[in-house]
Amino acid sequence: MNSNSKNIAVLISGGGTNLQALIDNEKDINGKIKIVISNRENAFGLVRARRASIEGIVIRDDDILLDTLKDNNIDLIVLAGYLKILPKSIIREYENRIINIHPSLIPAFCGSGYYGMKVHFAVIDKGVKYSGATTHFVNEYADEGPIIMQESLEVLDSTAEELQKRVLEIEHKILVKTVKYFCDDKLKIINNKVVIGE
Ligand code: GRF
């Protein structure tokens, strides 16, 4: 870690396997997970945070959330399975400093109503041959911010549950890489597109 080390907040609502991937790879990232915030009390991700000696708290109120992010001098917000829409005030305050992970190849199977298992059921229902995962910056429109990284897989004859598992493996990989690039100041947005620099 050098002096530019970034303070990271990870926002979750559930199991937190993406959070776990970040915890497991934190040593290779020029940043520190300062706080894990859940909008749900029983999110298993809070247990993962505690086990890694990271502060994990439940916040449901948007104003308290913004104050907490500011109090912790957060440089990067990672939405890792956070199932609540962020208020415009936070999106504006942290413009180009909020990253989301989505379990499909955006712009397919994303936006309003596409979250969790619903995405994988829709993929199988449509019969598309490829799916995957996407990391992107967050703007005020759901899943529409500039795309950072994507990786695909063949759907084959996977059930929705099997597909979720396979996609999660990709999610963990590209989320860690994305956060690493961000913390190394390698992500530039030019004409609404992300360029990964040296
Ligand atoms: C992931 O599929 C993520 O893309 C989606 O919610 C799921 C969260 O999984 N937004 P986990 O809590 O990180 O295990």
mmCIF file of C-alpha atoms and ligand atoms in Angstrom:
data_model
loop_
_atom_site.group_PDB
_atom_site.id
_atom_site.type_symbol
_atom_site.label_atom_id
_atom_site.label_comp_id
_atom_site.label_asym_id
_atom_site.label_seq_id
_atom_site.Cartn_x
_atom_site.Cartn_y
_atom_site.Cartn_z
ATOM 1 C CA MET A 1 0.000 0.000 0.000
ATOM 2 C CA ASN A 2 1.335 3.450 -0.836
ATOM 3 C CA SER A 3 0.244 6.871 0.342
ATOM 4 C CA ASN A 4 -2.503 7.088 -2.315
ATOM 5 C CA SER A 5 -4.244 4.067 -0.836
ATOM 6 C CA LYS A 6 -8.012 4.373 -1.357
ATOM 7 C CA ASN A 7 -10.645 3.985 1.329
ATOM 8 C CA ILE A 8 -13.258 1.528 0.125
ATOM 9 C CA ALA A 9 -16.848 1.036 1.321
ATOM 10 C CA VAL A 10 -18.548 -2.184 0.238
ATOM 11 C CA LEU A 11 -22.354 -2.120 0.227
ATOM 12 C CA ILE A 12 -24.171 -5.439 0.424
ATOM 13 C CA SER A 13 -27.587 -6.957 0.997
ATOM 14 C CA GLY A 14 -26.884 -10.673 1.078
ATOM 15 C CA GLY A 15 -24.367 -13.488 1.117
ATOM 16 C CA GLY A 16 -21.370 -11.361 0.237
ATOM 17 C CA THR A 17 -19.270 -13.738 -1.860
ATOM 18 C CA ASN A 18 -18.117 -10.756 -3.936
ATOM 19 C CA LEU A 19 -17.168 -8.999 -0.710
ATOM 20 C CA GLN A 20 -15.242 -12.133 0.300
ATOM 21 C CA ALA A 21 -13.326 -12.059 -3.000
ATOM 22 C CA LEU A 22 -12.292 -8.464 -2.255
ATOM 23 C CA ILE A 23 -11.296 -9.358 1.310
ATOM 24 C CA ASP A 24 -9.228 -12.313 0.068
ATOM 25 C CA ASN A 25 -7.408 -10.149 -2.478
ATOM 26 C CA GLU A 26 -7.107 -6.933 -0.467
ATOM 27 C CA LYS A 27 -3.357 -7.416 -0.119
ATOM 28 C CA ASP A 28 -2.970 -6.938 -3.900
ATOM 29 C CA ILE A 29 -5.153 -3.833 -3.994
ATOM 30 C CA ASN A 30 -3.902 -0.348 -3.275
ATOM 31 C CA GLY A 31 -6.834 0.240 -0.985
ATOM 32 C CA LYS A 32 -8.437 -0.734 2.273
ATOM 33 C CA ILE A 33 -11.974 -1.927 2.912
ATOM 34 C CA LYS A 34 -12.821 0.556 5.664
ATOM 35 C CA ILE A 35 -16.430 -0.353 6.118
ATOM 36 C CA VAL A 36 -19.078 -2.832 5.012
ATOM 37 C CA ILE A 37 -22.610 -1.494 4.973
ATOM 38 C CA SER A 38 -25.738 -3.608 4.641
ATOM 39 C CA ASN A 39 -29.338 -2.509 4.327
ATOM 40 C CA ARG A 40 -30.341 -5.875 5.808
ATOM 41 C CA GLU A 41 -29.591 -7.026 9.322
ATOM 42 C CA ASN A 42 -29.265 -10.719 8.488
ATOM 43 C CA ALA A 43 -26.921 -10.329 5.499
ATOM 44 C CA PHE A 44 -24.229 -13.002 5.824
ATOM 45 C CA GLY A 45 -21.750 -10.526 4.352
ATOM 46 C CA LEU A 46 -21.757 -8.763 7.748
ATOM 47 C CA VAL A 47 -20.408 -11.953 9.319
ATOM 48 C CA ARG A 48 -17.703 -12.096 6.637
ATOM 49 C CA ALA A 49 -16.757 -8.484 7.491
ATOM 50 C CA ARG A 50 -16.579 -9.234 11.202
ATOM 51 C CA ARG A 51 -14.416 -12.315 10.583
ATOM 52 C CA ALA A 52 -11.985 -10.127 8.630
ATOM 53 C CA SER A 53 -11.988 -7.489 11.400
ATOM 54 C CA ILE A 54 -13.703 -4.953 9.164
ATOM 55 C CA GLU A 55 -16.418 -2.725 10.589
ATOM 56 C CA GLY A 56 -19.799 -3.981 9.398
ATOM 57 C CA ILE A 57 -22.962 -2.006 10.052
ATOM 58 C CA VAL A 58 -26.614 -1.899 9.039
ATOM 59 C CA ILE A 59 -27.866 1.366 7.535
ATOM 60 C CA ARG A 60 -31.255 1.844 5.924
ATOM 61 C CA ASP A 61 -31.498 5.632 5.978
ATOM 62 C CA ASP A 62 -30.003 7.428 2.946
ATOM 63 C CA ASP A 63 -28.881 10.529 4.878
ATOM 64 C CA ILE A 64 -27.107 8.414 7.489
ATOM 65 C CA LEU A 65 -25.510 6.437 4.668
ATOM 66 C CA LEU A 66 -24.102 9.595 3.058
ATOM 67 C CA ASP A 67 -22.852 10.913 6.411
ATOM 68 C CA THR A 68 -21.170 7.575 7.175
ATOM 69 C CA LEU A 69 -19.419 7.514 3.793
ATOM 70 C CA LYS A 70 -18.167 11.058 4.361
ATOM 71 C CA ASP A 71 -17.083 10.383 7.962
ATOM 72 C CA ASN A 72 -14.993 7.448 6.702
ATOM 73 C CA ASN A 73 -13.356 9.502 3.919
ATOM 74 C CA ILE A 74 -14.516 6.958 1.361
ATOM 75 C CA ASP A 75 -12.904 7.207 -2.085
ATOM 76 C CA LEU A 76 -14.655 4.247 -3.694
ATOM 77 C CA ILE A 77 -18.068 2.684 -3.120
ATOM 78 C CA VAL A 78 -18.454 -0.906 -4.323
ATOM 79 C CA LEU A 79 -22.006 -2.187 -4.742
ATOM 80 C CA ALA A 80 -21.574 -5.927 -4.254
ATOM 81 C CA GLY A 81 -25.068 -7.338 -4.332
ATOM 82 C CA TYR A 82 -26.658 -4.190 -2.849
ATOM 83 C CA LEU A 83 -30.340 -4.469 -3.641
ATOM 84 C CA LYS A 84 -31.356 -0.920 -2.803
ATOM 85 C CA ILE A 85 -31.322 2.006 -5.212
ATOM 86 C CA LEU A 86 -28.781 4.632 -4.138
ATOM 87 C CA PRO A 87 -30.230 8.124 -3.749
ATOM 88 C CA LYS A 88 -29.255 10.758 -6.319
ATOM 89 C CA SER A 89 -27.470 12.745 -3.597
ATOM 90 C CA ILE A 90 -24.919 9.931 -3.117
ATOM 91 C CA ILE A 91 -24.578 9.226 -6.851
ATOM 92 C CA ARG A 92 -23.832 12.914 -7.449
ATOM 93 C CA GLU A 93 -21.413 13.251 -4.524
ATOM 94 C CA TYR A 94 -19.481 10.127 -5.598
ATOM 95 C CA GLU A 95 -19.678 10.570 -9.380
ATOM 96 C CA ASN A 96 -17.368 8.061 -11.144
ATOM 97 C CA ARG A 97 -16.429 6.622 -7.763
ATOM 98 C CA ILE A 98 -19.211 4.020 -7.459
ATOM 99 C CA ILE A 99 -18.766 0.584 -9.039
ATOM 100 C CA ASN A 100 -21.446 -2.077 -9.432
ATOM 101 C CA ILE A 101 -21.202 -5.748 -10.359
ATOM 102 C CA HIS A 102 -24.033 -7.188 -12.449
ATOM 103 C CA PRO A 103 -24.536 -10.893 -13.251
ATOM 104 C CA SER A 104 -25.158 -10.568 -17.006
ATOM 105 C CA LEU A 105 -23.598 -9.082 -20.102
ATOM 106 C CA ILE A 106 -24.990 -5.536 -19.985
ATOM 107 C CA PRO A 107 -27.027 -4.236 -21.869
ATOM 108 C CA ALA A 108 -28.760 -7.635 -21.846
ATOM 109 C CA PHE A 109 -30.810 -8.720 -18.837
ATOM 110 C CA CYS A 110 -30.271 -5.577 -16.785
ATOM 111 C CA GLY A 111 -32.174 -2.566 -15.487
ATOM 112 C CA SER A 112 -35.340 -2.491 -13.482
ATOM 113 C CA GLY A 113 -36.456 -5.917 -12.200
ATOM 114 C CA TYR A 114 -33.287 -7.768 -13.229
ATOM 115 C CA TYR A 115 -31.524 -8.763 -10.036
ATOM 116 C CA GLY A 116 -30.386 -11.952 -8.314
ATOM 117 C CA MET A 117 -31.782 -15.208 -9.684
ATOM 118 C CA LYS A 118 -34.257 -13.328 -11.889
ATOM 119 C CA VAL A 119 -31.387 -12.522 -14.247
ATOM 120 C CA HIS A 120 -30.388 -16.175 -14.654
ATOM 121 C CA PHE A 121 -33.975 -17.398 -15.083
ATOM 122 C CA ALA A 122 -34.474 -14.777 -17.813
ATOM 123 C CA VAL A 123 -31.250 -15.809 -19.562
ATOM 124 C CA ILE A 124 -32.342 -19.460 -19.651
ATOM 125 C CA ASP A 125 -35.897 -18.567 -20.595
ATOM 126 C CA LYS A 126 -34.656 -16.564 -23.594
ATOM 127 C CA GLY A 127 -32.291 -19.295 -24.694
ATOM 128 C CA VAL A 128 -29.296 -17.020 -25.243
ATOM 129 C CA LYS A 129 -26.090 -18.989 -25.749
ATOM 130 C CA TYR A 130 -23.765 -16.711 -23.782
ATOM 131 C CA SER A 131 -24.062 -14.890 -20.486
ATOM 132 C CA GLY A 132 -21.490 -13.496 -18.091
ATOM 133 C CA ALA A 133 -20.836 -10.601 -15.754
ATOM 134 C CA THR A 134 -20.201 -6.880 -16.025
ATOM 135 C CA THR A 135 -18.617 -4.248 -13.820
ATOM 136 C CA HIS A 136 -19.643 -0.656 -14.465
ATOM 137 C CA PHE A 137 -19.652 2.802 -12.969
ATOM 138 C CA VAL A 138 -22.973 3.794 -11.458
ATOM 139 C CA ASN A 139 -24.956 6.726 -12.757
ATOM 140 C CA GLU A 140 -28.543 7.677 -11.994
ATOM 141 C CA TYR A 141 -30.001 5.156 -14.443
ATOM 142 C CA ALA A 142 -30.053 1.497 -13.330
ATOM 143 C CA ASP A 143 -27.184 -0.505 -14.880
ATOM 144 C CA GLU A 144 -26.497 2.177 -17.508
ATOM 145 C CA GLY A 145 -23.217 3.716 -16.355
ATOM 146 C CA PRO A 146 -19.984 3.243 -18.322
ATOM 147 C CA ILE A 147 -18.964 -0.411 -18.586
ATOM 148 C CA ILE A 148 -15.576 -1.268 -17.081
ATOM 149 C CA MET A 149 -15.054 -5.027 -17.572
ATOM 150 C CA GLN A 150 -17.020 -7.970 -18.926
ATOM 151 C CA GLU A 151 -16.391 -11.655 -19.203
ATOM 152 C CA SER A 152 -18.619 -14.194 -20.888
ATOM 153 C CA LEU A 153 -19.372 -17.886 -20.575
ATOM 154 C CA GLU A 154 -21.372 -20.383 -22.585
ATOM 155 C CA VAL A 155 -24.733 -21.094 -20.994
ATOM 156 C CA LEU A 156 -24.688 -24.745 -22.198
ATOM 157 C CA ASP A 157 -27.359 -26.777 -20.411
ATOM 158 C CA SER A 158 -26.879 -25.106 -17.022
ATOM 159 C CA THR A 159 -29.862 -24.708 -14.738
ATOM 160 C CA ALA A 160 -30.416 -21.216 -13.337
ATOM 161 C CA GLU A 161 -28.721 -22.286 -10.088
ATOM 162 C CA GLU A 162 -25.718 -23.717 -11.923
ATOM 163 C CA LEU A 163 -25.501 -20.608 -14.075
ATOM 164 C CA GLN A 164 -25.554 -18.374 -10.999
ATOM 165 C CA LYS A 165 -22.629 -20.313 -9.544
ATOM 166 C CA ARG A 166 -20.624 -20.183 -12.761
ATOM 167 C CA VAL A 167 -21.324 -16.468 -13.245
ATOM 168 C CA LEU A 168 -20.349 -15.739 -9.631
ATOM 169 C CA GLU A 169 -16.877 -17.139 -10.316
ATOM 170 C CA ILE A 170 -16.510 -14.621 -13.145
ATOM 171 C CA GLU A 171 -17.936 -11.849 -10.957
ATOM 172 C CA HIS A 172 -15.330 -12.438 -8.271
ATOM 173 C CA LYS A 173 -12.541 -12.313 -10.822
ATOM 174 C CA ILE A 174 -13.577 -9.158 -12.682
ATOM 175 C CA LEU A 175 -14.685 -7.300 -9.549
ATOM 176 C CA VAL A 176 -11.284 -7.769 -7.918
ATOM 177 C CA LYS A 177 -9.529 -6.664 -11.129
ATOM 178 C CA THR A 178 -11.825 -3.663 -11.503
ATOM 179 C CA VAL A 179 -11.259 -2.482 -7.942
ATOM 180 C CA LYS A 180 -7.541 -2.995 -8.361
ATOM 181 C CA TYR A 181 -7.508 -0.887 -11.551
ATOM 182 C CA PHE A 182 -9.557 1.827 -9.878
ATOM 183 C CA CYS A 183 -7.220 1.967 -6.892
ATOM 184 C CA ASP A 184 -4.229 2.162 -9.238
ATOM 185 C CA ASP A 185 -5.906 5.146 -10.991
ATOM 186 C CA LYS A 186 -6.014 3.205 -14.234
ATOM 187 C CA LEU A 187 -9.678 3.777 -15.114
ATOM 188 C CA LYS A 188 -10.388 6.828 -17.249
ATOM 189 C CA ILE A 189 -13.792 7.777 -18.643
ATOM 190 C CA ILE A 190 -13.570 9.297 -22.105
ATOM 191 C CA ASN A 191 -16.797 10.087 -23.996
ATOM 192 C CA ASN A 192 -18.770 7.967 -21.554
ATOM 193 C CA LYS A 193 -16.533 4.964 -22.218
ATOM 194 C CA VAL A 194 -14.021 3.450 -19.847
ATOM 195 C CA VAL A 195 -10.436 3.205 -20.985
ATOM 196 C CA ILE A 196 -8.122 1.032 -18.893
ATOM 197 C CA GLY A 197 -4.741 2.722 -18.966
ATOM 198 C CA GLU A 198 -1.224 1.930 -17.939
HETATM 199 C C1 GRF B 1 -24.286 -11.137 -7.446
HETATM 200 O O1 GRF B 1 -24.737 -11.957 -8.471
HETATM 201 C C2 GRF B 1 -24.246 -9.705 -7.914
HETATM 202 O O2 GRF B 1 -23.885 -9.552 -9.232
HETATM 203 C C3 GRF B 1 -25.685 -9.305 -7.748
HETATM 204 O O3 GRF B 1 -26.080 -9.907 -6.526
HETATM 205 C C4 GRF B 1 -25.290 -11.069 -6.295
HETATM 206 C C5 GRF B 1 -24.626 -10.918 -4.964
HETATM 207 O O4 GRF B 1 -23.879 -12.034 -4.609
HETATM 208 N N1 GRF B 1 -25.856 -7.895 -7.888
HETATM 209 P P1 GRF B 1 -22.957 -12.000 -3.310
HETATM 210 O O5 GRF B 1 -23.796 -11.402 -2.186
HETATM 211 O O6 GRF B 1 -21.750 -11.180 -3.613
HETATM 212 O O7 GRF B 1 -22.637 -13.431 -3.044
#
